[in-house]
Amino acid sequence: LPGCQILPMPPVPAGVTGTPEFRAFVEWVKSRGGSVNPEVPTNGELPHMVEMHIDPAKRRPISDEDIGRFRDLPGVLNGINFRSQAVTTEGLIQLGKIMADKPVGQIFLVDMPVGLDWLREPGGFSIIHGATFQNINATDEQLENLKKLPRLGMINLRYNKGITDKSIDLLIAKKSLEYVHLDDSGVSPTGLARLRAARPELKVTPLAPDSPK
């Protein structure tokens, strides 16, 4: 993904993905409609992605009560992806604590009204280089917690109407950013123009009206 450069991560003990605990974690994820990719990493490497993508009408979303299961995840090369889950601020803070000192590159939160208050205590997510916070009821005030993610190179804030022109100064000041996605957010064309003018090297969507497609 754009803006997702490889960065040093905490080391992982050899063979951790061959343990009964990790196998039980994989089976639990599958039982809840999710996936671990790959399920059997080669040479004891970490999985690339843990995805909890479900249809809430068919399966019960995971909640804060389920977060303890992630203790058996030794880390993930790419990221953890939650879509339409019932995890709250408290659950994400707990997950951040569980992921402390474990490799994790990105987090994806999509279509769940959790907001970004949890980033006040990011725990292991403080090292992420990519974040998708799409349609999660994020607000300008909550986005101030972005300062706790020093490596962040890409952020997707699509469909968050609570992210407005008030956040432009914060995004301008976040020098680690290379990609910002603000489609269908509350940011106005004037705010987008100000962001592009202040950070011409920053890749921003939606594209400016005169940009080549």
Tab-separated table of C-alpha atoms in Angstrom:
chain	number	residue	atom	x	y	z
A	1	LEU	CA	0.000	0.000	0.000
A	2	PRO	CA	1.208	3.537	-0.626
A	3	GLY	CA	3.037	5.065	2.316
A	4	CYS	CA	3.607	1.678	3.952
A	5	GLN	CA	7.357	1.445	3.974
A	6	ILE	CA	9.101	-1.347	5.881
A	7	LEU	CA	10.312	-0.159	9.270
A	8	PRO	CA	12.236	-1.950	12.038
A	9	MET	CA	9.945	-3.844	14.382
A	10	PRO	CA	10.414	-5.639	17.699
A	11	PRO	CA	12.052	-9.070	17.336
A	12	VAL	CA	9.966	-12.228	17.572
A	13	PRO	CA	11.162	-15.476	19.170
A	14	ALA	CA	11.778	-18.213	16.605
A	15	GLY	CA	9.018	-20.715	16.041
A	16	VAL	CA	6.223	-18.787	17.758
A	17	THR	CA	3.782	-19.410	14.895
A	18	GLY	CA	4.199	-23.164	15.322
A	19	THR	CA	2.878	-23.229	18.879
A	20	PRO	CA	-0.456	-24.757	19.938
A	21	GLU	CA	-1.466	-21.318	21.221
A	22	PHE	CA	-1.052	-19.713	17.801
A	23	ARG	CA	-2.885	-22.583	16.088
A	24	ALA	CA	-5.759	-22.150	18.556
A	25	PHE	CA	-5.822	-18.413	17.781
A	26	VAL	CA	-6.056	-19.111	14.041
A	27	GLU	CA	-8.954	-21.528	14.572
A	28	TRP	CA	-10.760	-19.017	16.789
A	29	VAL	CA	-10.389	-16.260	14.151
A	30	LYS	CA	-11.806	-18.601	11.498
A	31	SER	CA	-14.686	-19.594	13.766
A	32	ARG	CA	-15.674	-15.939	13.979
A	33	GLY	CA	-15.684	-15.439	10.227
A	34	GLY	CA	-12.200	-13.935	10.042
A	35	SER	CA	-8.931	-15.025	8.492
A	36	VAL	CA	-5.225	-15.210	9.237
A	37	ASN	CA	-3.048	-14.927	6.153
A	38	PRO	CA	-1.173	-17.168	5.847
A	39	GLU	CA	-2.559	-19.612	8.382
A	40	VAL	CA	0.731	-21.525	8.446
A	41	PRO	CA	3.572	-19.035	7.932
A	42	THR	CA	6.714	-20.554	6.422
A	43	ASN	CA	9.940	-20.828	8.404
A	44	GLY	CA	8.238	-19.630	11.568
A	45	GLU	CA	7.591	-16.182	10.102
A	46	LEU	CA	4.741	-13.998	11.245
A	47	PRO	CA	1.397	-13.860	9.435
A	48	HIS	CA	0.901	-10.895	7.136
A	49	MET	CA	-2.648	-10.016	8.160
A	50	VAL	CA	-5.331	-10.827	10.702
A	51	GLU	CA	-8.740	-9.860	9.318
A	52	MET	CA	-12.051	-9.787	11.153
A	53	HIS	CA	-14.374	-9.078	8.219
A	54	ILE	CA	-17.837	-10.404	8.941
A	55	ASP	CA	-21.457	-9.926	8.097
A	56	PRO	CA	-23.006	-8.961	11.455
A	57	ALA	CA	-26.325	-10.387	10.267
A	58	LYS	CA	-24.762	-13.840	10.070
A	59	ARG	CA	-22.155	-13.897	12.841
A	60	ARG	CA	-21.799	-12.109	16.139
A	61	PRO	CA	-19.167	-9.345	15.896
A	62	ILE	CA	-16.227	-9.632	18.228
A	63	SER	CA	-16.387	-7.406	21.311
A	64	ASP	CA	-14.119	-6.285	24.126
A	65	GLU	CA	-14.634	-9.688	25.754
A	66	ASP	CA	-12.803	-11.309	22.831
A	67	ILE	CA	-9.723	-9.097	22.768
A	68	GLY	CA	-7.818	-11.305	25.206
A	69	ARG	CA	-7.590	-13.897	22.440
A	70	PHE	CA	-5.006	-11.702	20.724
A	71	ARG	CA	-2.478	-12.549	23.442
A	72	ASP	CA	-1.695	-15.634	21.358
A	73	LEU	CA	-0.881	-13.524	18.280
A	74	PRO	CA	2.918	-13.051	18.331
A	75	GLY	CA	2.769	-10.145	15.898
A	76	VAL	CA	1.776	-9.402	12.325
A	77	LEU	CA	3.897	-8.192	9.418
A	78	ASN	CA	1.202	-6.057	7.828
A	79	GLY	CA	-1.728	-5.338	10.093
A	80	ILE	CA	-4.872	-6.092	12.059
A	81	ASN	CA	-8.101	-5.403	10.212
A	82	PHE	CA	-11.463	-4.955	11.970
A	83	ARG	CA	-14.605	-4.271	9.939
A	84	SER	CA	-18.074	-3.873	11.484
A	85	GLN	CA	-16.944	-5.143	14.878
A	86	ALA	CA	-18.339	-4.256	18.315
A	87	VAL	CA	-14.990	-3.389	19.920
A	88	THR	CA	-15.039	-0.169	21.973
A	89	THR	CA	-12.432	2.355	23.078
A	90	GLU	CA	-11.603	0.197	26.092
A	91	GLY	CA	-11.137	-2.877	23.920
A	92	LEU	CA	-8.745	-1.128	21.548
A	93	ILE	CA	-6.723	0.213	24.472
A	94	GLN	CA	-6.508	-3.357	25.767
A	95	LEU	CA	-5.449	-4.592	22.322
A	96	GLY	CA	-2.740	-1.916	22.203
A	97	LYS	CA	-1.387	-3.156	25.527
A	98	ILE	CA	-1.412	-6.753	24.267
A	99	MET	CA	0.483	-5.730	21.118
A	100	ALA	CA	3.166	-3.823	23.065
A	101	ASP	CA	6.630	-5.120	22.103
A	102	LYS	CA	5.127	-7.122	19.221
A	103	PRO	CA	5.527	-6.291	15.530
A	104	VAL	CA	2.522	-4.605	13.913
A	105	GLY	CA	2.662	-2.422	10.810
A	106	GLN	CA	-0.872	-1.119	10.382
A	107	ILE	CA	-4.348	-1.051	11.832
A	108	PHE	CA	-7.566	-0.993	9.824
A	109	LEU	CA	-10.842	0.050	11.470
A	110	VAL	CA	-13.758	0.217	9.041
A	111	ASP	CA	-17.505	0.769	9.479
A	112	MET	CA	-17.559	0.719	13.283
A	113	PRO	CA	-18.450	3.738	15.459
A	114	VAL	CA	-15.449	3.504	17.778
A	115	GLY	CA	-13.823	6.892	17.125
A	116	LEU	CA	-10.216	7.630	18.048
A	117	ASP	CA	-10.274	8.258	21.795
A	118	TRP	CA	-8.394	4.977	22.211
A	119	LEU	CA	-5.300	6.509	20.596
A	120	ARG	CA	-4.628	8.393	23.809
A	121	GLU	CA	-3.113	5.049	24.905
A	122	PRO	CA	-1.902	3.463	21.658
A	123	GLY	CA	0.356	0.874	23.281
A	124	GLY	CA	1.905	-1.334	20.599
A	125	PHE	CA	0.133	0.613	17.872
A	126	SER	CA	2.448	3.559	18.499
A	127	ILE	CA	4.863	2.021	15.944
A	128	ILE	CA	2.392	1.681	13.059
A	129	HIS	CA	3.215	3.267	9.698
A	130	GLY	CA	-0.268	2.975	8.198
A	131	ALA	CA	-3.761	3.543	9.582
A	132	THR	CA	-7.190	3.160	8.007
A	133	PHE	CA	-9.869	4.812	10.129
A	134	GLN	CA	-12.752	4.706	7.660
A	135	ASN	CA	-16.314	5.550	8.726
A	136	ILE	CA	-15.634	5.242	12.462
A	137	ASN	CA	-17.154	8.520	13.753
A	138	ALA	CA	-13.739	10.109	14.267
A	139	THR	CA	-13.651	13.797	15.258
A	140	ASP	CA	-11.173	16.662	15.098
A	141	GLU	CA	-10.632	16.524	18.842
A	142	GLN	CA	-9.854	12.806	18.768
A	143	LEU	CA	-7.461	13.227	15.847
A	144	GLU	CA	-5.143	15.193	18.139
A	145	ASN	CA	-4.043	11.762	19.397
A	146	LEU	CA	-2.282	11.313	16.062
A	147	LYS	CA	0.707	12.972	17.690
A	148	LYS	CA	1.303	9.669	19.503
A	149	LEU	CA	2.044	7.862	16.214
A	150	PRO	CA	5.511	9.180	15.247
A	151	ARG	CA	6.050	6.777	12.310
A	152	LEU	CA	2.696	7.232	10.610
A	153	GLY	CA	3.138	7.595	6.847
A	154	MET	CA	-0.396	6.935	5.592
A	155	ILE	CA	-3.801	7.717	7.071
A	156	ASN	CA	-7.228	7.008	5.615
A	157	LEU	CA	-9.977	9.144	7.167
A	158	ARG	CA	-12.663	8.587	4.545
A	159	TYR	CA	-16.338	8.960	5.516
A	160	ASN	CA	-15.666	10.678	8.846
A	161	LYS	CA	-17.812	13.808	8.771
A	162	GLY	CA	-16.395	14.828	12.173
A	163	ILE	CA	-12.974	15.411	10.578
A	164	THR	CA	-13.177	18.998	9.326
A	165	ASP	CA	-10.981	21.937	8.371
A	166	LYS	CA	-10.049	22.196	12.056
A	167	SER	CA	-7.721	19.218	11.534
A	168	ILE	CA	-5.787	20.725	8.627
A	169	ASP	CA	-3.121	22.354	10.790
A	170	LEU	CA	-2.531	19.033	12.544
A	171	LEU	CA	-2.104	17.199	9.233
A	172	ILE	CA	0.223	19.912	7.944
A	173	ALA	CA	2.380	19.595	11.048
A	174	LYS	CA	2.536	15.769	10.881
A	175	LYS	CA	5.764	15.608	8.887
A	176	SER	CA	5.916	11.807	8.753
A	177	LEU	CA	2.772	11.709	6.612
A	178	GLU	CA	3.105	10.916	2.916
A	179	TYR	CA	-0.478	9.936	2.055
A	180	VAL	CA	-3.769	11.325	3.416
A	181	HIS	CA	-7.196	10.148	2.287
A	182	LEU	CA	-10.045	12.538	3.120
A	183	ASP	CA	-12.738	11.527	0.630
A	184	ASP	CA	-16.261	12.153	1.951
A	185	SER	CA	-14.943	13.539	5.229
A	186	GLY	CA	-16.012	16.888	6.660
A	187	VAL	CA	-13.008	18.687	5.146
A	188	SER	CA	-14.040	21.384	2.685
A	189	PRO	CA	-12.450	22.138	-0.711
A	190	THR	CA	-10.890	25.184	0.958
A	191	GLY	CA	-9.327	23.005	3.639
A	192	LEU	CA	-7.986	20.557	1.057
A	193	ALA	CA	-6.482	23.408	-0.928
A	194	ARG	CA	-4.771	24.765	2.186
A	195	LEU	CA	-3.335	21.314	2.974
A	196	ARG	CA	-1.981	20.937	-0.564
A	197	ALA	CA	-0.504	24.424	-0.569
A	198	ALA	CA	1.299	23.883	2.744
A	199	ARG	CA	2.458	20.329	1.922
A	200	PRO	CA	2.800	20.077	-1.867
A	201	GLU	CA	4.729	16.800	-1.546
A	202	LEU	CA	1.844	15.177	0.331
A	203	LYS	CA	-0.368	12.867	-1.723
A	204	VAL	CA	-3.955	13.811	-0.858
A	205	THR	CA	-7.305	12.410	-1.966
A	206	PRO	CA	-9.760	13.463	-3.158
A	207	LEU	CA	-7.671	14.824	-6.001
A	208	ALA	CA	-7.683	18.525	-6.774
A	209	PRO	CA	-10.083	19.376	-9.626
A	210	ASP	CA	-7.198	20.172	-11.974
A	211	SER	CA	-5.123	17.092	-11.111
A	212	PRO	CA	-4.505	14.429	-13.776
A	213	LYS	CA	-6.523	11.284	-13.077
